[in-house]
């Protein structure tokens, strides 16, 4: 949990949370209407303390024009996770003061990540950013965002720290409470992952591009029942228990399910279809039962079954008894989920017609969502996500890349961004001392992924 908030004062106001635009994700700002700023006695650039189930902080910026007159605050996915709130929920907001940090300790937010790099480059990336121990924060690159007041422009034009966005846990700060990094702050970056006090996963709706309609449908089908099961009890109807996502490989079905679980504050349990098949008699069914039992104990939970066609094929077309028993077991477990058990099952496949028909009947996977290949707008969103924190050269036009990547899905675009970064590394190799543990800060500062790097990457990455 973050450092405890101060008593809610008379100038605290209650606002409804809405999602920030994806291009502003990770910059540490919160947008709210002029009237709300006035009630808080705050101006653009002031620090705000935002209290949901937990506490986080942000710098204030004026609302988008469409939000003027509404009691809303726009927060990105990291901020929603830090405050432990979802879109549509309410937070208390007050003007706060931040003190210059004497020392801030960061650690990687992902278990699979080890980091080495100059602390001075990390400090430059976070200059002026308010934070509090327990926050999950992200490095950013230079980014063009409209209507930036002069006192905030530095936060959007800091040199990138790496060739991709890196998410970090704020482990400790000195002094405690709300601080900001300045030129005199000592910054320590620990190499290894450290468990965050905020246990929400780091994937949120900001990390899923080109799926605004799909996210809206899933929020209605999954997030709403998990957050407010009493609504369905009052209406006397059972909430959806199963949702089937189907579409080509690489379109982001697993990532989407993880984002829904994190935004719903639900436990996420993954079943990889091919991996659950056991060698012993009854072993596969036992594994399946154990996951459902664990999900019920840890509710609210989302069980995600990837490649469901591999464990639930049409029984009329298989000859093995194991597959038939597994389908029967899954049907029994789905039927055993009732309105008192706050568990939703999401399954994914790229072969919907291969699934046993009984699973697609009411009360089981009776809601289906098709996730197709993204259009140009969707590809532009996905490119924005995968180039967050990337030091892009002035010649890079993400709109142009979106137009030239027809047929690419999310996984292809992620691979394209990685390959472009590798091209950049190839170019600077002569300047690197391969025996040194870290790259000099001046080399990092000059680093930029150029248009030619993406053009070269396009020759290697095909949909």
CSV table of C-alpha atoms in Angstrom, one decimal:
chain,number,residue,atom,x,y,z
A,1,UNK,CA,0.0,0.0,0.0
A,2,UNK,CA,1.2,3.5,-0.8
A,3,UNK,CA,2.0,6.0,2.0
A,4,UNK,CA,-1.2,6.8,3.8
A,5,UNK,CA,-3.1,9.9,2.5
A,6,UNK,CA,-3.7,13.0,4.6
A,7,UNK,CA,-7.1,13.6,6.0
A,8,UNK,CA,-9.6,14.5,3.2
A,9,UNK,CA,-9.8,18.3,3.5
A,10,UNK,CA,-12.5,20.7,2.7
A,11,UNK,CA,-11.2,21.4,-0.8
A,12,UNK,CA,-11.2,17.7,-1.7
A,13,UNK,CA,-13.7,16.9,-4.5
A,14,UNK,CA,-15.2,13.7,-5.7
A,15,UNK,CA,-14.7,12.9,-9.4
A,16,UNK,CA,-15.6,10.0,-11.7
A,17,UNK,CA,-12.6,8.2,-13.3
A,18,UNK,CA,-12.4,8.0,-17.1
A,19,UNK,CA,-9.6,6.6,-19.2
A,20,UNK,CA,-6.9,8.9,-20.6
A,21,UNK,CA,-6.0,8.8,-24.2
A,22,UNK,CA,-3.4,6.1,-25.0
A,23,UNK,CA,-0.8,8.6,-26.3
A,24,UNK,CA,-0.6,10.2,-22.8
A,25,UNK,CA,-0.2,7.0,-20.9
A,26,UNK,CA,2.8,6.9,-18.5
A,27,UNK,CA,3.4,10.7,-18.4
A,28,UNK,CA,2.0,11.1,-14.9
A,29,UNK,CA,-0.7,13.7,-15.7
A,30,UNK,CA,-4.4,13.8,-14.8
A,31,UNK,CA,-6.8,15.8,-16.8
A,32,UNK,CA,-9.8,17.5,-15.2
A,33,UNK,CA,-12.2,20.3,-16.1
A,34,UNK,CA,-11.5,24.0,-15.4
A,35,UNK,CA,-14.3,24.1,-12.8
A,36,UNK,CA,-12.9,21.2,-10.9
A,37,UNK,CA,-9.4,22.9,-10.8
A,38,UNK,CA,-11.0,26.1,-9.5
A,39,UNK,CA,-12.9,24.2,-6.8
A,40,UNK,CA,-9.6,22.7,-5.7
A,41,UNK,CA,-7.8,26.0,-5.8
A,42,UNK,CA,-5.3,24.4,-8.3
A,43,UNK,CA,-3.7,25.4,-11.6
A,44,UNK,CA,-2.2,23.3,-14.4
A,45,UNK,CA,1.0,21.8,-13.3
A,46,UNK,CA,0.0,21.6,-9.6
A,47,UNK,CA,0.3,18.2,-7.9
A,48,UNK,CA,-2.9,16.3,-7.1
A,49,UNK,CA,-3.4,13.5,-4.6
A,50,UNK,CA,-5.9,11.0,-5.9
A,51,UNK,CA,-7.5,8.6,-3.5
A,52,UNK,CA,-9.4,5.5,-4.4
A,53,UNK,CA,-8.9,2.2,-2.5
A,54,UNK,CA,-5.2,3.4,-2.5
A,55,UNK,CA,-3.4,6.6,-3.2
A,56,UNK,CA,-1.5,8.0,-6.1
A,57,UNK,CA,-0.4,11.4,-7.4
A,58,UNK,CA,-0.3,13.3,-10.7
A,59,UNK,CA,0.2,16.7,-12.2
A,60,UNK,CA,-2.9,18.5,-13.2
A,61,UNK,CA,-3.8,19.4,-16.8
A,62,UNK,CA,-6.9,20.8,-18.3
A,63,UNK,CA,-9.6,18.4,-19.5
A,64,UNK,CA,-10.2,17.5,-23.1
A,65,UNK,CA,-12.8,19.9,-24.6
A,66,UNK,CA,-15.5,17.2,-24.5
A,67,UNK,CA,-15.0,16.8,-20.7
A,68,UNK,CA,-15.7,20.4,-19.8
A,69,UNK,CA,-18.8,20.6,-17.6
A,70,UNK,CA,-18.4,17.0,-16.4
A,71,UNK,CA,-17.2,15.9,-13.0
A,72,UNK,CA,-14.5,13.6,-14.4
A,73,UNK,CA,-10.8,13.0,-14.1
A,74,UNK,CA,-8.8,11.3,-16.8
A,75,UNK,CA,-6.3,8.8,-15.5
A,76,UNK,CA,-4.1,6.3,-17.4
A,77,UNK,CA,-4.1,2.6,-16.7
A,78,UNK,CA,-1.0,2.8,-14.4
A,79,UNK,CA,-2.7,5.6,-12.3
A,80,UNK,CA,-5.9,3.6,-12.1
A,81,UNK,CA,-4.0,0.6,-10.9
A,82,UNK,CA,-2.0,2.7,-8.3
A,83,UNK,CA,-5.3,4.2,-6.9
A,84,UNK,CA,-7.0,0.8,-7.2
A,85,UNK,CA,-10.0,2.1,-9.2
A,86,UNK,CA,-11.5,1.3,-12.5
A,87,UNK,CA,-13.1,3.5,-15.1
A,88,UNK,CA,-16.5,4.6,-14.0
A,89,UNK,CA,-15.6,4.5,-10.3
A,90,UNK,CA,-15.0,7.6,-8.1
A,91,UNK,CA,-12.0,9.1,-6.5
A,92,UNK,CA,-11.3,11.9,-4.0
A,93,UNK,CA,-9.0,14.5,-5.4
A,94,UNK,CA,-7.2,17.3,-3.6
A,95,UNK,CA,-4.4,19.7,-4.3
A,96,UNK,CA,-1.2,18.6,-2.7
A,97,UNK,CA,2.4,19.6,-2.3
A,98,UNK,CA,5.4,17.5,-3.4
A,99,UNK,CA,8.8,17.9,-1.9
A,100,UNK,CA,12.1,17.4,-3.8
A,101,UNK,CA,13.3,13.9,-3.3
A,102,UNK,CA,16.6,13.3,-1.7
A,103,UNK,CA,16.6,9.7,-2.8
A,104,UNK,CA,14.3,7.4,-4.8
A,105,UNK,CA,14.8,3.7,-5.3
A,106,UNK,CA,13.3,2.0,-8.3
A,107,UNK,CA,13.1,-1.8,-9.2
A,108,UNK,CA,11.8,-3.6,-12.3
A,109,UNK,CA,8.1,-4.3,-12.2
A,110,UNK,CA,8.4,-7.6,-14.1
A,111,UNK,CA,9.9,-10.8,-12.7
A,112,UNK,CA,11.5,-11.6,-16.1
A,113,UNK,CA,13.3,-8.3,-16.3
A,114,UNK,CA,16.9,-7.5,-15.1
A,115,UNK,CA,18.0,-3.9,-15.6
A,116,UNK,CA,21.4,-2.2,-15.8
A,117,UNK,CA,21.8,1.4,-16.8
A,118,UNK,CA,23.1,4.8,-15.7
A,119,UNK,CA,20.9,6.3,-13.0
A,120,UNK,CA,21.5,9.8,-14.4
A,121,UNK,CA,19.6,8.9,-17.5
A,122,UNK,CA,16.7,7.5,-15.5
A,123,UNK,CA,16.7,10.6,-13.4
A,124,UNK,CA,16.4,12.8,-16.5
A,125,UNK,CA,13.5,10.7,-17.6
A,126,UNK,CA,11.5,11.3,-14.4
A,127,UNK,CA,12.5,15.0,-13.8
A,128,UNK,CA,9.5,16.8,-12.3
A,129,UNK,CA,7.3,13.7,-12.1
A,130,UNK,CA,5.5,13.5,-8.8
A,131,UNK,CA,5.4,10.0,-7.2
A,132,UNK,CA,4.8,8.1,-4.0
A,133,UNK,CA,6.3,4.9,-2.7
A,134,UNK,CA,4.3,1.9,-4.0
A,135,UNK,CA,3.5,3.5,-7.3
A,136,UNK,CA,4.0,1.7,-10.6
A,137,UNK,CA,5.6,4.2,-13.1
A,138,UNK,CA,6.8,4.0,-16.7
A,139,UNK,CA,9.7,5.6,-18.6
A,140,UNK,CA,8.7,7.7,-21.6
A,141,UNK,CA,10.2,9.2,-24.7
A,142,UNK,CA,9.7,12.5,-26.3
A,143,UNK,CA,6.0,12.8,-27.2
A,144,UNK,CA,3.9,15.3,-29.0
A,145,UNK,CA,0.8,16.1,-26.9
A,146,UNK,CA,-1.3,19.1,-27.6
A,147,UNK,CA,-1.8,22.1,-25.3
A,148,UNK,CA,1.0,21.5,-23.0
A,149,UNK,CA,1.5,24.4,-20.6
A,150,UNK,CA,5.2,25.6,-20.5
A,151,UNK,CA,5.7,24.4,-16.9
A,152,UNK,CA,4.9,20.8,-18.0
A,153,UNK,CA,6.6,20.6,-21.4
A,154,UNK,CA,9.8,19.2,-19.8
A,155,UNK,CA,7.8,16.1,-18.7
A,156,UNK,CA,6.9,15.4,-22.3
A,157,UNK,CA,10.3,16.1,-23.9
A,158,UNK,CA,12.7,14.2,-21.6
A,159,UNK,CA,15.3,12.0,-23.3
A,160,UNK,CA,14.1,8.4,-23.5
A,161,UNK,CA,15.7,6.0,-21.0
A,162,UNK,CA,15.7,2.9,-23.3
A,163,UNK,CA,14.5,1.6,-26.7
A,164,UNK,CA,11.2,0.7,-25.2
A,165,UNK,CA,9.0,1.6,-22.3
A,166,UNK,CA,10.1,0.2,-19.0
A,167,UNK,CA,7.8,-0.1,-16.0
A,168,UNK,CA,9.3,0.3,-12.5
A,169,UNK,CA,8.1,0.0,-9.0
A,170,UNK,CA,8.8,3.0,-6.7
A,171,UNK,CA,10.3,1.0,-3.8
A,172,UNK,CA,11.2,3.8,-1.4
A,173,UNK,CA,11.5,7.6,-1.3
A,174,UNK,CA,13.3,9.9,1.0
A,175,UNK,CA,11.5,11.8,2.4
A,176,UNK,CA,8.4,9.7,2.6
A,177,UNK,CA,5.1,11.0,1.2
A,178,UNK,CA,4.7,12.8,-2.1
A,179,UNK,CA,8.0,13.7,-3.8
A,180,UNK,CA,9.3,14.7,-7.2
A,181,UNK,CA,12.7,14.1,-8.7
A,182,UNK,CA,14.9,17.1,-9.3
A,183,UNK,CA,18.6,17.6,-10.4
A,184,UNK,CA,19.8,16.9,-6.8
A,185,UNK,CA,17.9,13.6,-6.3
A,186,UNK,CA,20.0,10.5,-5.9
A,187,UNK,CA,18.4,7.7,-8.0
A,188,UNK,CA,19.0,4.0,-7.4
A,189,UNK,CA,17.9,1.4,-9.9
A,190,UNK,CA,17.9,-2.1,-8.5
A,191,UNK,CA,18.7,-4.9,-11.0
A,192,UNK,CA,16.1,-7.4,-9.9
A,193,UNK,CA,12.3,-7.5,-9.6
A,194,UNK,CA,10.9,-6.6,-6.2
A,195,UNK,CA,7.3,-7.4,-5.2
A,196,UNK,CA,5.2,-4.3,-5.4
A,197,UNK,CA,2.8,-3.3,-2.6
A,198,UNK,CA,0.2,-2.7,-5.3
A,199,UNK,CA,-0.5,-6.3,-6.5
A,200,UNK,CA,-2.4,-5.4,-9.7
A,201,UNK,CA,-0.8,-6.7,-12.8
A,202,UNK,CA,0.9,-4.2,-15.1
A,203,UNK,CA,-1.2,-4.8,-18.2
A,204,UNK,CA,-4.2,-2.5,-18.6
A,205,UNK,CA,-6.6,-1.2,-21.2
A,206,UNK,CA,-3.9,1.4,-22.3
A,207,UNK,CA,-1.8,-1.6,-23.5
A,208,UNK,CA,-4.5,-2.9,-25.8
A,209,UNK,CA,-4.8,-1.1,-29.1
A,210,UNK,CA,-7.3,-1.2,-31.9
A,211,UNK,CA,-10.0,-2.8,-29.7
A,212,UNK,CA,-12.1,0.0,-28.3
A,213,UNK,CA,-15.4,-1.7,-29.3
A,214,UNK,CA,-14.2,-5.1,-28.0
A,215,UNK,CA,-13.1,-3.6,-24.7
A,216,UNK,CA,-16.5,-1.9,-24.3
A,217,UNK,CA,-18.3,-5.3,-24.9
A,218,UNK,CA,-16.0,-7.1,-22.5
A,219,UNK,CA,-16.5,-4.5,-19.8
A,220,UNK,CA,-20.2,-5.0,-20.0
A,221,UNK,CA,-20.0,-8.8,-20.1
A,222,UNK,CA,-17.1,-9.4,-17.7
A,223,UNK,CA,-16.0,-6.4,-15.7
A,224,UNK,CA,-19.5,-5.2,-14.7
A,225,UNK,CA,-20.5,-8.6,-13.3
A,226,UNK,CA,-17.2,-9.0,-11.4
A,227,UNK,CA,-17.4,-5.6,-9.9
A,228,UNK,CA,-21.1,-5.4,-9.1
A,229,UNK,CA,-22.6,-8.9,-8.9
A,230,UNK,CA,-25.4,-7.4,-6.7
A,231,UNK,CA,-26.8,-5.7,-9.9
A,232,UNK,CA,-27.6,-9.1,-11.4
A,233,UNK,CA,-28.9,-10.5,-8.2
A,234,UNK,CA,-31.3,-7.5,-7.9
A,235,UNK,CA,-32.5,-8.0,-11.5
A,236,UNK,CA,-33.0,-11.7,-10.9
A,237,UNK,CA,-30.8,-12.8,-13.8
A,238,UNK,CA,-27.5,-14.7,-14.0
A,239,UNK,CA,-24.5,-12.8,-15.2
A,240,UNK,CA,-22.6,-14.1,-18.2
A,241,UNK,CA,-20.4,-17.0,-17.2
A,242,UNK,CA,-18.4,-17.6,-20.4
A,243,UNK,CA,-17.1,-15.5,-23.2
A,244,UNK,CA,-15.5,-16.9,-26.3
A,245,UNK,CA,-13.0,-14.7,-28.2
A,246,UNK,CA,-12.1,-15.9,-31.7
A,247,UNK,CA,-9.8,-14.4,-34.3
A,248,UNK,CA,-6.5,-14.9,-36.0
A,249,UNK,CA,-3.4,-15.7,-34.0
A,250,UNK,CA,-1.5,-12.7,-32.7
A,251,UNK,CA,-4.5,-10.3,-32.4
A,252,UNK,CA,-4.0,-9.9,-28.6
A,253,UNK,CA,-6.7,-12.2,-27.1
A,254,UNK,CA,-4.6,-13.2,-24.1
A,255,UNK,CA,-3.3,-9.6,-23.5
A,256,UNK,CA,-6.9,-8.4,-23.6
A,257,UNK,CA,-8.1,-11.0,-21.1
A,258,UNK,CA,-5.2,-10.0,-18.7
A,259,UNK,CA,-6.1,-6.3,-19.1
A,260,UNK,CA,-9.8,-7.1,-18.2
A,261,UNK,CA,-8.7,-9.1,-15.1
A,262,UNK,CA,-6.4,-6.3,-13.9
A,263,UNK,CA,-8.9,-3.5,-14.5
A,264,UNK,CA,-11.6,-5.6,-12.8
A,265,UNK,CA,-9.2,-6.2,-9.8
A,266,UNK,CA,-9.8,-9.9,-10.4
A,267,UNK,CA,-7.4,-12.8,-10.1
A,268,UNK,CA,-6.2,-14.1,-13.5
A,269,UNK,CA,-5.7,-17.8,-14.0
A,270,UNK,CA,-4.3,-19.0,-17.3
A,271,UNK,CA,-5.0,-22.4,-18.8
A,272,UNK,CA,-2.9,-23.2,-22.0
A,273,UNK,CA,-5.0,-25.8,-23.8
A,274,UNK,CA,-2.2,-28.0,-25.1
A,275,UNK,CA,-0.3,-27.9,-21.8
A,276,UNK,CA,-3.1,-29.2,-19.7
A,277,UNK,CA,-3.2,-32.6,-21.4
A,278,UNK,CA,-1.7,-35.1,-19.0
A,279,UNK,CA,-0.3,-38.5,-19.7
A,280,UNK,CA,-2.0,-40.4,-16.8
A,281,UNK,CA,-5.6,-41.4,-16.7
A,282,UNK,CA,-7.8,-38.6,-15.4
A,283,UNK,CA,-4.8,-36.2,-15.0
A,284,UNK,CA,-6.1,-33.6,-17.4
A,285,UNK,CA,-9.5,-33.5,-15.8
A,286,UNK,CA,-7.9,-33.2,-12.3
A,287,UNK,CA,-5.8,-30.2,-13.5
A,288,UNK,CA,-8.9,-28.5,-14.9
A,289,UNK,CA,-10.9,-29.1,-11.6
A,290,UNK,CA,-8.0,-27.6,-9.6
A,291,UNK,CA,-8.0,-24.4,-11.6
A,292,UNK,CA,-11.7,-23.9,-11.2
A,293,UNK,CA,-11.6,-24.7,-7.5
A,294,UNK,CA,-8.7,-22.2,-7.0
A,295,UNK,CA,-10.6,-19.6,-8.9
A,296,UNK,CA,-13.7,-20.0,-6.7
A,297,UNK,CA,-11.6,-19.7,-3.6
A,298,UNK,CA,-9.8,-16.6,-4.9
A,299,UNK,CA,-12.9,-14.9,-6.4
A,300,UNK,CA,-13.4,-12.6,-8.1
A,301,UNK,CA,-11.5,-14.4,-10.7
A,302,UNK,CA,-11.2,-14.7,-14.5
A,303,UNK,CA,-10.2,-18.1,-15.9
A,304,UNK,CA,-8.6,-17.7,-19.3
A,305,UNK,CA,-8.5,-20.8,-21.5
A,306,UNK,CA,-6.1,-20.3,-24.5
A,307,UNK,CA,-6.5,-22.6,-27.5
A,308,UNK,CA,-9.7,-24.1,-26.1
A,309,UNK,CA,-10.2,-26.0,-29.4
A,310,UNK,CA,-7.2,-28.3,-28.3
A,311,UNK,CA,-9.0,-29.4,-25.1
A,312,UNK,CA,-12.7,-29.2,-26.2
A,313,UNK,CA,-12.9,-30.5,-29.8
A,314,UNK,CA,-16.1,-31.8,-31.2
A,315,UNK,CA,-16.7,-35.1,-29.6
A,316,UNK,CA,-18.2,-36.5,-32.8
A,317,UNK,CA,-14.8,-36.0,-34.6
A,318,UNK,CA,-12.4,-37.3,-32.0
A,319,UNK,CA,-11.6,-41.0,-31.3
A,320,UNK,CA,-9.6,-40.6,-28.0
A,321,UNK,CA,-11.4,-41.1,-24.7
A,322,UNK,CA,-9.2,-38.5,-23.0
A,323,UNK,CA,-10.5,-35.7,-25.2
A,324,UNK,CA,-14.1,-36.8,-24.7
A,325,UNK,CA,-13.7,-36.9,-20.9
A,326,UNK,CA,-12.1,-33.5,-20.8
A,327,UNK,CA,-14.9,-31.9,-22.8
A,328,UNK,CA,-17.4,-33.5,-20.4
A,329,UNK,CA,-15.5,-32.3,-17.4
A,330,UNK,CA,-15.4,-28.7,-18.8
A,331,UNK,CA,-19.1,-28.8,-19.4
A,332,UNK,CA,-19.7,-29.9,-15.8
A,333,UNK,CA,-17.5,-27.2,-14.4
A,334,UNK,CA,-19.1,-24.5,-16.5
A,335,UNK,CA,-22.6,-25.7,-15.4
A,336,UNK,CA,-21.3,-25.6,-11.8
A,337,UNK,CA,-20.6,-21.9,-11.9
A,338,UNK,CA,-23.7,-20.1,-10.5
A,339,UNK,CA,-24.6,-16.6,-9.7
A,340,UNK,CA,-23.1,-16.9,-6.2
A,341,UNK,CA,-19.6,-17.7,-7.6
A,342,UNK,CA,-17.9,-14.6,-8.9
A,343,UNK,CA,-16.0,-16.3,-11.6
A,344,UNK,CA,-16.0,-15.7,-15.4
A,345,UNK,CA,-14.4,-17.9,-18.0
A,346,UNK,CA,-12.9,-16.4,-21.1
A,347,UNK,CA,-11.7,-18.7,-23.8
A,348,UNK,CA,-9.8,-18.0,-27.0
A,349,UNK,CA,-9.4,-19.8,-30.3
A,350,UNK,CA,-8.7,-19.2,-33.9
A,351,UNK,CA,-10.8,-22.3,-34.9
A,352,UNK,CA,-14.3,-21.6,-33.4
A,353,UNK,CA,-16.0,-24.2,-35.6
A,354,UNK,CA,-13.7,-26.9,-34.1
A,355,UNK,CA,-15.2,-26.5,-30.6
A,356,UNK,CA,-17.8,-28.9,-29.3
A,357,UNK,CA,-21.2,-27.4,-29.9
A,358,UNK,CA,-22.4,-28.1,-26.3
A,359,UNK,CA,-20.0,-25.4,-25.0
A,360,UNK,CA,-21.6,-22.7,-27.1
A,361,UNK,CA,-25.1,-23.1,-25.6
A,362,UNK,CA,-26.7,-20.7,-23.1
A,363,UNK,CA,-25.1,-20.7,-19.7
A,364,UNK,CA,-21.7,-21.7,-21.0
A,365,UNK,CA,-19.8,-19.8,-23.7
A,366,UNK,CA,-23.0,-18.0,-24.8
A,367,UNK,CA,-21.3,-14.7,-25.6
A,368,UNK,CA,-18.9,-14.6,-28.5
A,369,UNK,CA,-16.7,-11.7,-29.7
A,370,UNK,CA,-14.8,-11.7,-33.0
A,371,UNK,CA,-11.3,-10.1,-32.9
A,372,UNK,CA,-10.2,-9.4,-36.4
A,373,UNK,CA,-7.2,-8.0,-38.1
A,374,UNK,CA,-6.9,-4.3,-37.1
A,375,UNK,CA,-7.6,-1.5,-39.5
A,376,UNK,CA,-5.4,1.5,-40.2
A,377,UNK,CA,-6.7,3.3,-37.1
A,378,UNK,CA,-6.2,0.2,-35.0
A,379,UNK,CA,-2.6,-0.3,-36.3
A,380,UNK,CA,-1.8,3.3,-35.5
A,381,UNK,CA,-2.9,2.8,-31.9
A,382,UNK,CA,-0.9,-0.4,-31.6
A,383,UNK,CA,2.2,1.3,-33.0
A,384,UNK,CA,1.8,4.0,-30.4
A,385,UNK,CA,1.7,1.4,-27.7
A,386,UNK,CA,4.8,-0.4,-28.8
A,387,UNK,CA,6.8,2.7,-29.4
A,388,UNK,CA,6.0,4.2,-26.0
A,389,UNK,CA,9.2,5.2,-24.3
A,390,UNK,CA,11.1,4.7,-27.5
A,391,UNK,CA,13.3,7.6,-28.6
A,392,UNK,CA,11.8,8.2,-32.1
A,393,UNK,CA,13.6,10.3,-34.6
A,394,UNK,CA,11.9,13.3,-36.1
A,395,UNK,CA,11.4,11.5,-39.4
A,396,UNK,CA,9.3,8.7,-37.9
A,397,UNK,CA,5.6,9.0,-38.9
A,398,UNK,CA,3.5,6.4,-37.1
A,399,UNK,CA,0.6,7.3,-39.4
A,400,UNK,CA,2.7,6.4,-42.4
A,401,UNK,CA,3.8,3.1,-40.8
A,402,UNK,CA,0.1,2.3,-40.1
A,403,UNK,CA,-0.7,2.8,-43.7
A,404,UNK,CA,2.1,0.5,-44.9
A,405,UNK,CA,1.4,-2.4,-42.5
A,406,UNK,CA,-1.8,-3.6,-44.0
A,407,UNK,CA,-2.6,-7.1,-42.7
A,408,UNK,CA,-0.4,-6.8,-39.6
A,409,UNK,CA,-1.8,-7.9,-36.3
A,410,UNK,CA,-0.7,-6.8,-32.8
A,411,UNK,CA,2.1,-9.5,-32.6
A,412,UNK,CA,3.4,-8.5,-36.0
A,413,UNK,CA,3.6,-4.8,-35.0
A,414,UNK,CA,5.3,-5.7,-31.7
A,415,UNK,CA,7.9,-7.6,-33.7
A,416,UNK,CA,8.3,-4.7,-36.1
A,417,UNK,CA,9.0,-2.3,-33.2
A,418,UNK,CA,11.6,-4.7,-31.7
A,419,UNK,CA,13.3,-5.2,-35.0
A,420,UNK,CA,13.5,-1.4,-35.6
A,421,UNK,CA,15.1,-1.1,-32.1
A,422,UNK,CA,17.6,-3.9,-33.1
A,423,UNK,CA,18.5,-1.9,-36.2
A,424,UNK,CA,19.2,1.1,-34.1
A,425,UNK,CA,21.5,-1.0,-31.9
A,426,UNK,CA,23.4,-2.2,-35.0
A,427,UNK,CA,24.1,1.4,-36.0
A,428,UNK,CA,25.6,2.4,-32.6
A,429,UNK,CA,27.6,-0.8,-32.1
A,430,UNK,CA,30.9,0.9,-33.1
A,431,UNK,CA,30.4,3.5,-30.3
A,432,UNK,CA,29.9,0.9,-27.6
A,433,UNK,CA,32.5,-0.6,-25.2
A,434,UNK,CA,31.3,-4.2,-25.1
A,435,UNK,CA,33.3,-4.8,-21.9
A,436,UNK,CA,31.6,-2.0,-20.0
A,437,UNK,CA,28.6,-2.9,-17.7
A,438,UNK,CA,26.6,0.1,-18.8
A,439,UNK,CA,26.2,2.4,-21.8
A,440,UNK,CA,27.4,6.0,-21.3
A,441,UNK,CA,24.6,8.5,-20.7
A,442,UNK,CA,25.7,10.7,-23.6
A,443,UNK,CA,25.4,7.7,-26.0
A,444,UNK,CA,21.9,6.9,-24.6
A,445,UNK,CA,20.8,10.5,-25.0
A,446,UNK,CA,21.7,10.6,-28.7
A,447,UNK,CA,20.0,7.3,-29.3
A,448,UNK,CA,17.0,7.5,-31.7
A,449,UNK,CA,15.0,5.0,-33.7
A,450,UNK,CA,14.8,6.5,-37.2
A,451,UNK,CA,12.5,6.1,-40.1
A,452,UNK,CA,15.2,4.0,-42.0
A,453,UNK,CA,15.3,1.6,-39.0
A,454,UNK,CA,11.6,0.9,-39.5
A,455,UNK,CA,11.9,0.6,-43.2
A,456,UNK,CA,14.7,-2.0,-42.7
A,457,UNK,CA,12.6,-3.8,-40.1
A,458,UNK,CA,9.7,-4.0,-42.6
A,459,UNK,CA,11.9,-6.1,-44.9
A,460,UNK,CA,12.3,-8.7,-42.1
A,461,UNK,CA,8.9,-8.7,-40.5
A,462,UNK,CA,5.9,-9.9,-42.6
A,463,UNK,CA,2.3,-10.6,-41.4
